[in-house]
mmCIF file of C-alpha atoms and ligand atoms in Angstrom:
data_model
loop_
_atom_site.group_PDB
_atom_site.id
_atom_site.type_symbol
_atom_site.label_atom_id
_atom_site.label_comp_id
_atom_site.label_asym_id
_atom_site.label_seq_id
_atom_site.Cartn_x
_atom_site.Cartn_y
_atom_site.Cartn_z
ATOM 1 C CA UNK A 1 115.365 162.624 104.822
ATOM 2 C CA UNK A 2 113.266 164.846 102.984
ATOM 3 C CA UNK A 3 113.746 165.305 99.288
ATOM 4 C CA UNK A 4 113.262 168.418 97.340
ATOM 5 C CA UNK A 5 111.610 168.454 94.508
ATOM 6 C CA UNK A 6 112.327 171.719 92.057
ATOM 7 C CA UNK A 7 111.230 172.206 88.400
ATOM 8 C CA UNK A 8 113.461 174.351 86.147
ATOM 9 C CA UNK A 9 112.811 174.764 82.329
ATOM 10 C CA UNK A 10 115.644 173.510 80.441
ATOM 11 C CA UNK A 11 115.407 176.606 77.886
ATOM 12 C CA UNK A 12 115.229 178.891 80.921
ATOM 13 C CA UNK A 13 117.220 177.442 83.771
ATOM 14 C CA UNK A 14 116.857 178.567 87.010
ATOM 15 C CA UNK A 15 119.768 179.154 87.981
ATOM 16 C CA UNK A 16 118.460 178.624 92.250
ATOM 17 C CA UNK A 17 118.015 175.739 91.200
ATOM 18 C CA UNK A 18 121.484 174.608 90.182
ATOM 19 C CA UNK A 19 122.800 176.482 92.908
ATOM 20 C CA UNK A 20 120.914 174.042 95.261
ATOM 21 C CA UNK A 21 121.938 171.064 93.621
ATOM 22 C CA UNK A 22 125.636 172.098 93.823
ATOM 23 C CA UNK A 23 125.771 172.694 97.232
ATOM 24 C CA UNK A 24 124.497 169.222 97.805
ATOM 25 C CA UNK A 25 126.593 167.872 95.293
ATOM 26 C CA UNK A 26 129.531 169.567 97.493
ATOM 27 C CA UNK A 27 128.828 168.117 100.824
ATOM 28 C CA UNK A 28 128.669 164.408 99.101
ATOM 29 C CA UNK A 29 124.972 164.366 98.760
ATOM 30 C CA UNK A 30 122.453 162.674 96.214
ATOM 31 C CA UNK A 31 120.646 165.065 93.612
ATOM 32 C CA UNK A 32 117.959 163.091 90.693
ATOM 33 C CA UNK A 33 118.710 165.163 87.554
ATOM 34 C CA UNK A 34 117.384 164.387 83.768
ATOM 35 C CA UNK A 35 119.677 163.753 80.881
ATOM 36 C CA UNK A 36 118.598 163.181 77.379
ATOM 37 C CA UNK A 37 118.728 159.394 78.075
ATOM 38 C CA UNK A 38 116.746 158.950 81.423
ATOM 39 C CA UNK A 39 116.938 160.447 84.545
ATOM 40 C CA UNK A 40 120.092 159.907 86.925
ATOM 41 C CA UNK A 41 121.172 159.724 90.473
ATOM 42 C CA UNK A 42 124.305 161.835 90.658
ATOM 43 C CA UNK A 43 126.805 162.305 93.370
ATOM 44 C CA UNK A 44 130.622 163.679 93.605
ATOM 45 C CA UNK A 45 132.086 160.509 91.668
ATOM 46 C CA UNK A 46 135.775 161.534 92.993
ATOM 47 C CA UNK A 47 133.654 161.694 96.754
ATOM 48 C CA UNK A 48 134.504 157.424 97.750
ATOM 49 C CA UNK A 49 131.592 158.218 100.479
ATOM 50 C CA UNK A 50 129.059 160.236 98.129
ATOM 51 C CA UNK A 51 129.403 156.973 95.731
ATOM 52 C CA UNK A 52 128.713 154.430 98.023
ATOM 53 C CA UNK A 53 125.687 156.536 99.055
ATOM 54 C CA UNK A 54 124.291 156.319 95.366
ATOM 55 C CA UNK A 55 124.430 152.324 95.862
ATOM 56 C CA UNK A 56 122.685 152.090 98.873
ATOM 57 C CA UNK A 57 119.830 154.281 97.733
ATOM 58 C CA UNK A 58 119.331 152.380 94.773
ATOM 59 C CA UNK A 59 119.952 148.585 96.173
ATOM 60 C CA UNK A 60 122.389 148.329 93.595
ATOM 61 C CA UNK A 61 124.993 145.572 94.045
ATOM 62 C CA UNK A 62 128.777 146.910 94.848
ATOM 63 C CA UNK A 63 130.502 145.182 91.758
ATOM 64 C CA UNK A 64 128.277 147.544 89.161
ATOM 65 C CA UNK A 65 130.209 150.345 88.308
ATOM 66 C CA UNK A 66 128.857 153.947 87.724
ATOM 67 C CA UNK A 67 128.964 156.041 84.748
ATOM 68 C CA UNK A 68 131.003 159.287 85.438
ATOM 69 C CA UNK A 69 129.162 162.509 83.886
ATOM 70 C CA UNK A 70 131.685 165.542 82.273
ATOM 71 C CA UNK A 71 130.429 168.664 80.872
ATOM 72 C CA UNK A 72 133.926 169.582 78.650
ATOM 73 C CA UNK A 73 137.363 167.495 77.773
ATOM 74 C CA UNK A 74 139.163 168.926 80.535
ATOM 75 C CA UNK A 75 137.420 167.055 82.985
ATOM 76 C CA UNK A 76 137.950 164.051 81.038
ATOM 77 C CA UNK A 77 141.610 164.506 81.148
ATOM 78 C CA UNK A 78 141.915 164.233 85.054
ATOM 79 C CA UNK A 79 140.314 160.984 84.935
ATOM 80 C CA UNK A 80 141.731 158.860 82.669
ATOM 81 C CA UNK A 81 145.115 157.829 81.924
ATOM 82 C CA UNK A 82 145.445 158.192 78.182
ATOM 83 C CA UNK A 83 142.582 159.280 74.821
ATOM 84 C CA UNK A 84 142.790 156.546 72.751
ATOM 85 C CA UNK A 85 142.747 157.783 68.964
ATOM 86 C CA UNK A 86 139.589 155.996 68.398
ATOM 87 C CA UNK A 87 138.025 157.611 71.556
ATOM 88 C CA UNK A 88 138.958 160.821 70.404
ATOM 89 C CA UNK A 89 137.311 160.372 66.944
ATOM 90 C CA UNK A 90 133.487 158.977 69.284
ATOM 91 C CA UNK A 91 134.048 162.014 71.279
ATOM 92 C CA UNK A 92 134.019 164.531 68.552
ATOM 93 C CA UNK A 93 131.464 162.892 66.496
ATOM 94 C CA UNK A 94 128.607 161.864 69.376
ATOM 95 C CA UNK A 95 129.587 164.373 72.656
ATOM 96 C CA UNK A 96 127.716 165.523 74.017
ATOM 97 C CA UNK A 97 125.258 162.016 73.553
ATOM 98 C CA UNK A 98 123.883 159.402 74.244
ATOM 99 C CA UNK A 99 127.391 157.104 74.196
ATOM 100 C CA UNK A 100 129.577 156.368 77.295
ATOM 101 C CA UNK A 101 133.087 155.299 76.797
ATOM 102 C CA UNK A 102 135.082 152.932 78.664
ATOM 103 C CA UNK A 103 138.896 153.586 79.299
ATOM 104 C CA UNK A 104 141.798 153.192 81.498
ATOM 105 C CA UNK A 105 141.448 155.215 84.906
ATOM 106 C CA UNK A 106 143.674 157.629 86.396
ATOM 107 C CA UNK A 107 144.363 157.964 90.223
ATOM 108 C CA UNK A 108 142.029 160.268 91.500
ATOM 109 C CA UNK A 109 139.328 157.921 90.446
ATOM 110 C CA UNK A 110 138.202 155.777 93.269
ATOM 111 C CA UNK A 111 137.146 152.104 93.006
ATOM 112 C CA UNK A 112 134.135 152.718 95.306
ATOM 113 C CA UNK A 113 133.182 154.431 91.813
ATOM 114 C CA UNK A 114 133.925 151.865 89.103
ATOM 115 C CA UNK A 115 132.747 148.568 91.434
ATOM 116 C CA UNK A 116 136.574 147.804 92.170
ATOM 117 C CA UNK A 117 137.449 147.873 88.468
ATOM 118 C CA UNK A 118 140.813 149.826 86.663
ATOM 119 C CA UNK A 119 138.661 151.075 84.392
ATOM 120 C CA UNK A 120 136.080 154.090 84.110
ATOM 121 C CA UNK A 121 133.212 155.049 82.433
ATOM 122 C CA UNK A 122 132.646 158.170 80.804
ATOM 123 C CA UNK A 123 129.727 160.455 78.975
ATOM 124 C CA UNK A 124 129.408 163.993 78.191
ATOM 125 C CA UNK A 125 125.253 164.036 78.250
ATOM 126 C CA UNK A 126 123.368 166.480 75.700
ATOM 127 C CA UNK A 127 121.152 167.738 77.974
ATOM 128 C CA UNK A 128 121.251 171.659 78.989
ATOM 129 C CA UNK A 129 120.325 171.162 82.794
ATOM 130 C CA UNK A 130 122.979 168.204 82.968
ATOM 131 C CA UNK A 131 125.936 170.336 81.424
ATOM 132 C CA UNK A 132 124.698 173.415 83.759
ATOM 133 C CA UNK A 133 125.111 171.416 87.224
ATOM 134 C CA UNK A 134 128.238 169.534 85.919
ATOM 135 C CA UNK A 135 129.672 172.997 84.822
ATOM 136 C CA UNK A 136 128.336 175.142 87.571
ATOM 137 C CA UNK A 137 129.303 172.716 90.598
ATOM 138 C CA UNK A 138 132.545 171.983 88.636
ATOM 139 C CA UNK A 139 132.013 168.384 89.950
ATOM 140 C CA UNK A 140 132.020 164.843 88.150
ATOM 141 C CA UNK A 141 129.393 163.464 88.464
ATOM 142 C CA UNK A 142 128.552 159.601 89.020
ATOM 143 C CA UNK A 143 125.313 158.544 87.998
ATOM 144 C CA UNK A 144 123.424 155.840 86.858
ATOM 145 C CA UNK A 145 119.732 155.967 86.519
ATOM 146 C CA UNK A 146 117.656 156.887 89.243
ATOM 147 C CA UNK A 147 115.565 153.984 89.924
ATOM 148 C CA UNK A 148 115.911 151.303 92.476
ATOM 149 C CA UNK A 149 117.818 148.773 91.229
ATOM 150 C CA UNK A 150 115.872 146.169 89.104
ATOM 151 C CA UNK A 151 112.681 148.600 88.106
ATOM 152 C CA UNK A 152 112.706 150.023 84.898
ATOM 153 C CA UNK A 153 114.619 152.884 84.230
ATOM 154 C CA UNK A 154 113.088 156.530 85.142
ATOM 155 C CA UNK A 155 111.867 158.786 82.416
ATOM 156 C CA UNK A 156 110.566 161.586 84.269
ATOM 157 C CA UNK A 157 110.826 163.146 87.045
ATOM 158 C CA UNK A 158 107.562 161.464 89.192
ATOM 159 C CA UNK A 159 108.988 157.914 87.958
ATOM 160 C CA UNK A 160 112.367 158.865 90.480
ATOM 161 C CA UNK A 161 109.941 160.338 93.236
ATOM 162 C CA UNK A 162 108.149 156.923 93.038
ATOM 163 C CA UNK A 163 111.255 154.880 93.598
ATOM 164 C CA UNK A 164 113.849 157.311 95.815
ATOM 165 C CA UNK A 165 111.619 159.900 97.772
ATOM 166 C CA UNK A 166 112.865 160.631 100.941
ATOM 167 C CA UNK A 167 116.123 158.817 100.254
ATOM 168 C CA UNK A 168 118.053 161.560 98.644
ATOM 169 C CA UNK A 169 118.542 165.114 98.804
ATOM 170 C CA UNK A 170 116.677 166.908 95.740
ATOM 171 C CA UNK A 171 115.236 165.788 92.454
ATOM 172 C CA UNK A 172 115.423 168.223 89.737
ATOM 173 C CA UNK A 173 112.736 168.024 87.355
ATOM 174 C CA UNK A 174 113.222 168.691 84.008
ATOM 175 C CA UNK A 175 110.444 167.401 82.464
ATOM 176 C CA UNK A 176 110.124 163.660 80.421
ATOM 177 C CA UNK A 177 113.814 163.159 79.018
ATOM 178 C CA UNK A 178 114.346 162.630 74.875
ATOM 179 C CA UNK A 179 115.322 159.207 74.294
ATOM 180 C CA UNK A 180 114.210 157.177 77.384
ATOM 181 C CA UNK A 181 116.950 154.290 76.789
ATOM 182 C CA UNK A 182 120.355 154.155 78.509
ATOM 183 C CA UNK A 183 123.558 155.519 76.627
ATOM 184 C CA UNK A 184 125.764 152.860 74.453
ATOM 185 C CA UNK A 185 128.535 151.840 75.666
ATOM 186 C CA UNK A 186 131.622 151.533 74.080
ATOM 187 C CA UNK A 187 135.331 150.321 75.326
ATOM 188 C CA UNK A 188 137.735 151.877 74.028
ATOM 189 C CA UNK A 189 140.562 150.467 76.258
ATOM 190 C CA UNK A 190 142.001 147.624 73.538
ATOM 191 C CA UNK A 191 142.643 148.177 69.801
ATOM 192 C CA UNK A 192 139.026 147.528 68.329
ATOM 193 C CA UNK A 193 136.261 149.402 69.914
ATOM 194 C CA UNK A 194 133.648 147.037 71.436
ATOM 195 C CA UNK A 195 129.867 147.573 72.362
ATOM 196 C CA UNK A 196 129.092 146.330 75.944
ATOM 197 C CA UNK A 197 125.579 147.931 76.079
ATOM 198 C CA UNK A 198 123.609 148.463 73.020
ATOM 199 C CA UNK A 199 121.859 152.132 72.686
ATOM 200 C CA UNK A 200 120.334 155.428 70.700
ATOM 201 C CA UNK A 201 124.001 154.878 69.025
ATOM 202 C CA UNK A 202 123.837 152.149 66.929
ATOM 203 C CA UNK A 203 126.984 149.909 65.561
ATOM 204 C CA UNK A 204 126.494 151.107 62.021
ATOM 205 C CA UNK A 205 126.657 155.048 63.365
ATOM 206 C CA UNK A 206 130.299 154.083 65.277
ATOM 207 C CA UNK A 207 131.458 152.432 62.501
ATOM 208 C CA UNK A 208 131.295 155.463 59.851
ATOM 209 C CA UNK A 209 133.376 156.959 62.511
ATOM 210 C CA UNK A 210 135.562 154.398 63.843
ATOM 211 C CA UNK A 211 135.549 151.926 61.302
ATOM 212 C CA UNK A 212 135.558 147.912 62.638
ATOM 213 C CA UNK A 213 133.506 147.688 65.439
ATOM 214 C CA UNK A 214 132.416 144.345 67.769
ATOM 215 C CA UNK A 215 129.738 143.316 69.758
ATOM 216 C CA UNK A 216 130.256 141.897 73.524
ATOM 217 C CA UNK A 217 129.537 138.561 72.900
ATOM 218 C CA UNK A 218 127.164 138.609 75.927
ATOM 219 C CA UNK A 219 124.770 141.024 74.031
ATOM 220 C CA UNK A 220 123.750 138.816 71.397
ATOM 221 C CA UNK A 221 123.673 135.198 73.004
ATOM 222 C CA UNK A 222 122.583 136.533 76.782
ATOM 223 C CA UNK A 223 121.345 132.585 77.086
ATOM 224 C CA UNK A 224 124.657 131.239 77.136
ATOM 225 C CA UNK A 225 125.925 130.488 80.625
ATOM 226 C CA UNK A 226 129.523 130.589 79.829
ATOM 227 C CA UNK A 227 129.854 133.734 78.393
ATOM 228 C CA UNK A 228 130.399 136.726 80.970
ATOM 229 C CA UNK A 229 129.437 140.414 79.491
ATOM 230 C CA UNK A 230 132.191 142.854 79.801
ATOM 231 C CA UNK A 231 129.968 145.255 81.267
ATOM 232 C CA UNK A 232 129.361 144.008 85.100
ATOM 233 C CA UNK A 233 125.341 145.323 85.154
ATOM 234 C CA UNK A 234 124.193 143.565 81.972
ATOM 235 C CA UNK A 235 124.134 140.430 84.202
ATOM 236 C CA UNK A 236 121.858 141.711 86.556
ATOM 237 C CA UNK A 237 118.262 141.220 85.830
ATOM 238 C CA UNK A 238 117.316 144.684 84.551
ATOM 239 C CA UNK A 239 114.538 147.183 83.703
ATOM 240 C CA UNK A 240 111.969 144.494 85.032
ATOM 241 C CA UNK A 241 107.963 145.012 85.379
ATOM 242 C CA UNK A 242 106.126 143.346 88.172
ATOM 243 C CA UNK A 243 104.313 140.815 86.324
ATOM 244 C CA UNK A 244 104.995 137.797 84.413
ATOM 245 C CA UNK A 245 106.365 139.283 81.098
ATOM 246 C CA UNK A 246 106.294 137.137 77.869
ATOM 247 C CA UNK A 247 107.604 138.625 74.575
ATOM 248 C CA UNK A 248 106.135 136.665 71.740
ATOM 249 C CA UNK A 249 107.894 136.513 68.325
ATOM 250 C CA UNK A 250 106.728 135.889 64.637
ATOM 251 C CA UNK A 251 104.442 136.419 62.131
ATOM 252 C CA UNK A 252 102.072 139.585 63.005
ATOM 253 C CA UNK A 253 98.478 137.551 62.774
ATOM 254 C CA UNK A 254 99.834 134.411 64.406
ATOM 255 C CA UNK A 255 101.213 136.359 67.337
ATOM 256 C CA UNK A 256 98.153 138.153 67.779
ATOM 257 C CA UNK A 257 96.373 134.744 67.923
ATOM 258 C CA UNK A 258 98.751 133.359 70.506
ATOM 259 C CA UNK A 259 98.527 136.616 72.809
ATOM 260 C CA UNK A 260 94.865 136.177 72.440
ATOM 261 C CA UNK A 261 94.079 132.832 73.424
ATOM 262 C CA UNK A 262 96.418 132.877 76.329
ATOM 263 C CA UNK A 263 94.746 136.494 77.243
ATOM 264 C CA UNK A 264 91.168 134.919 77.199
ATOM 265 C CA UNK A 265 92.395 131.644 79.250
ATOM 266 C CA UNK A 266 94.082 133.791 81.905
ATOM 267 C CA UNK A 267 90.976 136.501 82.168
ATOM 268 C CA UNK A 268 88.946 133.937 83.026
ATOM 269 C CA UNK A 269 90.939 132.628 85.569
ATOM 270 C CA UNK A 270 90.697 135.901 86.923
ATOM 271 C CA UNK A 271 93.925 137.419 86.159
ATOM 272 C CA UNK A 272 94.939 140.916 84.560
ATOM 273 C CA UNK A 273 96.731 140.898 81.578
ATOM 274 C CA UNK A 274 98.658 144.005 79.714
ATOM 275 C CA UNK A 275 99.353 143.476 76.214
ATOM 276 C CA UNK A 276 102.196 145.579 74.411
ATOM 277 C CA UNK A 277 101.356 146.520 70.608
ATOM 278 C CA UNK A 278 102.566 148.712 68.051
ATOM 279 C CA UNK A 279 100.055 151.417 66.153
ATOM 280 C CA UNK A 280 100.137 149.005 63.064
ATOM 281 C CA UNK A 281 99.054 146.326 65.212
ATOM 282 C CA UNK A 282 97.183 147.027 68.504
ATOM 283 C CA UNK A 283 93.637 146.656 66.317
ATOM 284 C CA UNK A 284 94.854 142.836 66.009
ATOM 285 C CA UNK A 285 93.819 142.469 69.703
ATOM 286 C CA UNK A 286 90.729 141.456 71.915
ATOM 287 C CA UNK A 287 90.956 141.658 75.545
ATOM 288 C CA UNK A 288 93.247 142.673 78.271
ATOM 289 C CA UNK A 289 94.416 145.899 78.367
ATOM 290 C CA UNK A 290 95.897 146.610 75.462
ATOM 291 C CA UNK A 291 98.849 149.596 74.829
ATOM 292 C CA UNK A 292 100.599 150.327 72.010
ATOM 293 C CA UNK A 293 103.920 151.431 72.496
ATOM 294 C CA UNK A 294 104.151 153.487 69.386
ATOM 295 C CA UNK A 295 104.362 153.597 65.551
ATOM 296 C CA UNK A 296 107.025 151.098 64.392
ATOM 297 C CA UNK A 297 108.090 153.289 61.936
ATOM 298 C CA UNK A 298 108.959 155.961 64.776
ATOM 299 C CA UNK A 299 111.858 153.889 66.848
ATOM 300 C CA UNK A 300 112.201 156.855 68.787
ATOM 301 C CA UNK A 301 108.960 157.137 70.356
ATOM 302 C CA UNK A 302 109.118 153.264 71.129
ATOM 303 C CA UNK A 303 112.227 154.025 73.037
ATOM 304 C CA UNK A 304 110.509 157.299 74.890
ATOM 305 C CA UNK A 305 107.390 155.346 75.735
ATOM 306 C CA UNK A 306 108.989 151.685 76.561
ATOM 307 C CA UNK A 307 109.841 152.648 80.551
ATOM 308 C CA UNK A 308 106.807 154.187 81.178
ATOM 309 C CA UNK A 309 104.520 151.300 79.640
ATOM 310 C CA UNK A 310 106.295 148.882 82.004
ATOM 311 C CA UNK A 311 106.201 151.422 85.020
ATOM 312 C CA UNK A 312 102.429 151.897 84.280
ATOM 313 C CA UNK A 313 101.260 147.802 84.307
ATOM 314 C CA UNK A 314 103.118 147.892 87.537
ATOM 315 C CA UNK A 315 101.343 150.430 89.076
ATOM 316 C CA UNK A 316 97.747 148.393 87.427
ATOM 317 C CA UNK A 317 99.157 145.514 89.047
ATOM 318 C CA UNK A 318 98.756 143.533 86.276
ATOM 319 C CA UNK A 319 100.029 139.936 86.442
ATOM 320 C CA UNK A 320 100.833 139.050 83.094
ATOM 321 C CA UNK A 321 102.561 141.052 80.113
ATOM 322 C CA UNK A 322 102.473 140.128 76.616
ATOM 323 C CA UNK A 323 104.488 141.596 74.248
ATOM 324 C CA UNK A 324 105.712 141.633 70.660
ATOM 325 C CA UNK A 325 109.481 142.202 69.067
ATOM 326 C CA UNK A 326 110.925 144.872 67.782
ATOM 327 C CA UNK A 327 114.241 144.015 65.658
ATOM 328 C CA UNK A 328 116.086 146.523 63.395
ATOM 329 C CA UNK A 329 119.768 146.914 63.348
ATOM 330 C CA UNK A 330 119.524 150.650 64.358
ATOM 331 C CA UNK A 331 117.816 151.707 67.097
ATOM 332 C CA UNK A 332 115.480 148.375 67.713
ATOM 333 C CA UNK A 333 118.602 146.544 68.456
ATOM 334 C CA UNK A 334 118.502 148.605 71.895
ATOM 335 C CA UNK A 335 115.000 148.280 72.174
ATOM 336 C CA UNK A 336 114.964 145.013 71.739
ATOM 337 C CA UNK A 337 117.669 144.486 74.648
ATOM 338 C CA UNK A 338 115.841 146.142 77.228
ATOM 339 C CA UNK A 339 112.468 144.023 76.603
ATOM 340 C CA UNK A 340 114.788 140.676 76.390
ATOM 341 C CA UNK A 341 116.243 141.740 80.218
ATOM 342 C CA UNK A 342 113.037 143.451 81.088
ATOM 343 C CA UNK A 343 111.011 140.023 80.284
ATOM 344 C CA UNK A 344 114.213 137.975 81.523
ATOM 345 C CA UNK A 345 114.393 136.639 78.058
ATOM 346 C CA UNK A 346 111.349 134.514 78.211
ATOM 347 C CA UNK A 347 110.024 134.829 74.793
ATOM 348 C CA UNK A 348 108.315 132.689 72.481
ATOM 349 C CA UNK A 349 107.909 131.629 68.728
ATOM 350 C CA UNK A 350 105.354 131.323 66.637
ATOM 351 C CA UNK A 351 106.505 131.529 63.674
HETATM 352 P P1 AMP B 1 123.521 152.546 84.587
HETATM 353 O O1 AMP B 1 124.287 153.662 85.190
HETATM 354 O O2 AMP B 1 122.462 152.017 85.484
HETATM 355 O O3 AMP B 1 123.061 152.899 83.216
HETATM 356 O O4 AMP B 1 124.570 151.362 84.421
HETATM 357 C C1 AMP B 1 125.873 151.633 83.997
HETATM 358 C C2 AMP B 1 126.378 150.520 83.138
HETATM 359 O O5 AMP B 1 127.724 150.826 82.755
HETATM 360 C C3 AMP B 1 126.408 149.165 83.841
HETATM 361 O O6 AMP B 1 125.958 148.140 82.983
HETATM 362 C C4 AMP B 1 127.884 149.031 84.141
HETATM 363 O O7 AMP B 1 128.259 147.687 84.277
HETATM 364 C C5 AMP B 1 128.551 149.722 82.957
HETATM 365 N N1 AMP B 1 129.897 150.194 83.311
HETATM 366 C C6 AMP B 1 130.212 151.251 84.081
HETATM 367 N N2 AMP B 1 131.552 151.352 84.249
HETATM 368 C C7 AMP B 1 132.104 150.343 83.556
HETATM 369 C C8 AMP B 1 133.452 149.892 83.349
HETATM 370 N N3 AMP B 1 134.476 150.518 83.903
HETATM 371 N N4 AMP B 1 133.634 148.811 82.561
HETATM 372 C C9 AMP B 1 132.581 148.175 82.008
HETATM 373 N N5 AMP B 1 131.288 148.528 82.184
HETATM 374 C C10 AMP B 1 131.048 149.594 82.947
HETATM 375 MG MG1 MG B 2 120.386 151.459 85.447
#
């Protein structure tokens, strides 16, 4: 298959373009689009046969369920069986945003969609080329990022070619995408709204909205064996580099020592070695090559820049990653989960 690749401005869209994507959207095909989280893979999520197309381009194991895209509440409406209160109250605060929401389907959603489960995911994405091909096609669409399953999530457009060229019909590019993280997710389906995936919308932000909120247990102790997440990918080893990927927690100077003397040992044994730093603290290191991922005063642009970094010592083949924490209750707590999965929660203290 070949895959088209078309560029449209998101303050001028081409409308061609949409029209393009549409018609493959319409005859149960694959189009790459951007949303203000990262890129996704979207197909006709009422279409059993366009969603089981999504999982076989991506590798992506049956039981994960997709994330079903709406441009307006109508659309919501058809499927799901009832708006909670408290889902009404997320909706009109953070849609469209960055914050999917978990309820109870309705009929005309298929299981092929939401990996066999009753329920369905839902976001309304803030992103003007995502609300034109929802709106224009007039179809729901499923998508989860655009990546093959396991890499990193895609942040632009070249990041999708790199994974899914010549496996689905058209990638729209719409230049690097605003946050770079996935969406929060939130069920809504029992009486206190819980977090399943941690995101740009931090627990603190639903709370002024929603008041008590909890915290899959599976988020904050991933270690434990026994305890299942609610939402079916988190289990799956995600968002994962090539390379050996350490994080290494503590004290600023001491962690720079530790990165360091491991860097120098494994140099000379004649291995590459990427380091991940912050602005404040990237001077702190000797060898290896040595990125910072942004200021941490600026959560935003560690979020934008954290996909690419581990996309980028992939294509270096480096074999070893180093990198430090990043912990804040706001956005860092999202951060933070994608380098845990992304270094399969291998990290060390120094403190
Ligand atoms: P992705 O589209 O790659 O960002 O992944 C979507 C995430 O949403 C996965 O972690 C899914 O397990 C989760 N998800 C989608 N639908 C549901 C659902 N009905 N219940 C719980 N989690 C869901
Ligand atoms: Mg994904």
């Amino acid at each position: 298959m070949q895959t088209i690749i078309r560029s449209t401005d998101i303050d001028n869209i081409d409308i061609e373009v949409i029209k393009l994507a549409s018609e493959f959207l319409h005859s149960g095909d694959m189009v790459a689009f951007p949303t203000e989280t990262v890129y996704g893979l979207g197909a006709n999520a009422l279409d059993e046969l366009a969603s089981a197309k999504i999982y076989e381009a991506k590798g992506r194991p049956s039981d994960n369920p997709l994330i079903v895209h709406v441009a307006n509440e109508e659309q919501v409406k058809r499927l799901v069986k009832e708006i909670p209160e408290s889902a009404k109250k997320l909706m009109k605060a953070f849609w469209p945003g960055p914050l999917t929401l978990i309820f109870k389907k309705s009929d005309i959603v298929p299981k092929g969609t939401t990996g066999g489960l009753d329920t369905v995911a839902v976001r309304m994405p803030d992103h003007k080329i995502a609300l034109k091909l929802i709106e224009y096609s007039d179809v729901v669409i499923a998508a989860p990022s655009a990546n093959t399953s396991g890499r990193p999530s895609p942040t632009t457009a070249s990041h999708v070619k790199d994974d899914l060229d010549g496996r689905i019909s058209m990638i729209i590019d719409g230049g690097a995408v605003g946050i770079g993280i996935e969406s929060t997710i939130v069920d809504v389906t029992e009486e206190i709204p819980m977090i399943l995936r941690p995101g740009y919308i931090s627990k603190k932000m639903l709370e002024e909205v929603v008041g008590k909120v909890e915290i899959d247990k599976a988020i904050i102790e991933p270690m434990r064996e026994d305890v299942k997440p609610k939402a079916p990918g988190m289990k799956y080893r995600h968002y994962a580099p090539k390379a050996d990927f350490k994080m290494v927690r503590g004290d600023v100077l001491k962690v720079a020592d530790y990165i360091n003397k491991k860097t120098e040992k494994l140099i000379e044994q004649g291995y590459k070695v990427g380091i991940i730093a912050s602005d404040e603290t990237i001077s702190n290191y000797i060898l290896g090559d040595k990125v910072s991922i942004g200021s941490r005063l600026d959560e935003l642009t560690i979020s934008r820049n954290l996909y690419t970094i581990l996309r980028d010592f992939d294509d270096k083949e480096v074999d070893y990653i180093f990198g430090e924490t990043f912990e804040s209750e706001e956005l860092g707590h999202a951060i933070m989960n994608r380098l845990q999965k992304a270094a399969g929660y291998n990290i060390v203290d120094v403190r």
